[in-house]
């Protein structure tokens, strides 16, 4: 369960970095950071969903 939390926190860090880059005007970097945050968020969600299905919930 801990790895799911870590992936979620990393996703939030990447999205926060994207917001900062977007506000500073570096849109290309912001897009890259949004993609990285999305990948981490998808990874966390898929791991959480798999764990939930394995438990039978």
Tab-separated table of C-alpha atoms in Angstrom:
chain	number	residue	atom	x	y	z
A	1	UNK	CA	0.000	0.000	0.000
A	2	UNK	CA	2.905	2.302	0.709
A	3	UNK	CA	4.051	2.253	-2.932
A	4	UNK	CA	0.647	3.543	-3.996
A	5	UNK	CA	0.972	6.522	-1.657
A	6	UNK	CA	4.492	7.223	-2.882
A	7	UNK	CA	3.381	7.168	-6.522
A	8	UNK	CA	0.476	9.474	-5.702
A	9	UNK	CA	2.745	11.937	-3.923
A	10	UNK	CA	5.201	11.889	-6.816
A	11	UNK	CA	2.322	12.586	-9.203
A	12	UNK	CA	1.330	15.617	-7.129
A	13	UNK	CA	4.934	16.856	-7.134
A	14	UNK	CA	5.119	16.588	-10.937
A	15	UNK	CA	1.789	18.390	-11.347
A	16	UNK	CA	2.929	21.151	-8.963
A	17	UNK	CA	6.121	21.517	-11.001
A	18	UNK	CA	4.004	21.754	-14.144
A	19	UNK	CA	1.932	24.538	-12.604
A	20	UNK	CA	5.059	26.465	-11.595
A	21	UNK	CA	6.556	26.057	-15.064
A	22	UNK	CA	3.293	27.072	-16.679
A	23	UNK	CA	3.110	30.235	-14.590
A	24	UNK	CA	6.719	31.104	-15.383
A	25	UNK	CA	6.022	30.760	-19.114
A	26	UNK	CA	7.852	27.548	-19.946
A	27	UNK	CA	4.949	25.720	-21.543
A	28	UNK	CA	7.026	22.980	-23.186
A	29	UNK	CA	8.440	21.928	-19.829
A	30	UNK	CA	5.002	22.190	-18.235
A	31	UNK	CA	3.589	19.759	-20.803
A	32	UNK	CA	6.386	17.277	-20.091
A	33	UNK	CA	5.726	17.551	-16.348
A	34	UNK	CA	1.979	17.070	-16.817
A	35	UNK	CA	2.667	13.917	-18.812
A	36	UNK	CA	5.060	12.629	-16.125
A	37	UNK	CA	2.491	13.404	-13.419
A	38	UNK	CA	-0.191	11.629	-15.405
A	39	UNK	CA	1.980	8.540	-15.788
A	40	UNK	CA	2.627	8.404	-12.042
A	41	UNK	CA	-1.062	8.987	-11.298
A	42	UNK	CA	-2.117	6.246	-13.710
A	43	UNK	CA	0.433	3.895	-12.174
A	44	UNK	CA	-0.854	4.594	-8.664
A	45	UNK	CA	-4.477	4.145	-9.721
A	46	UNK	CA	-3.844	0.901	-11.575
A	47	UNK	CA	-1.918	-0.538	-8.611
A	48	UNK	CA	-4.711	0.526	-6.245
A	49	UNK	CA	-7.372	-0.971	-8.531
A	50	UNK	CA	-5.443	-4.250	-8.846
A	51	UNK	CA	-5.040	-4.453	-5.080
A	52	UNK	CA	-8.750	-3.778	-4.626
A	53	UNK	CA	-9.680	-6.540	-7.090
A	54	UNK	CA	-7.276	-8.990	-5.465
A	55	UNK	CA	-9.007	-8.423	-2.132
A	56	UNK	CA	-12.390	-9.029	-3.727
A	57	UNK	CA	-13.852	-5.615	-2.965
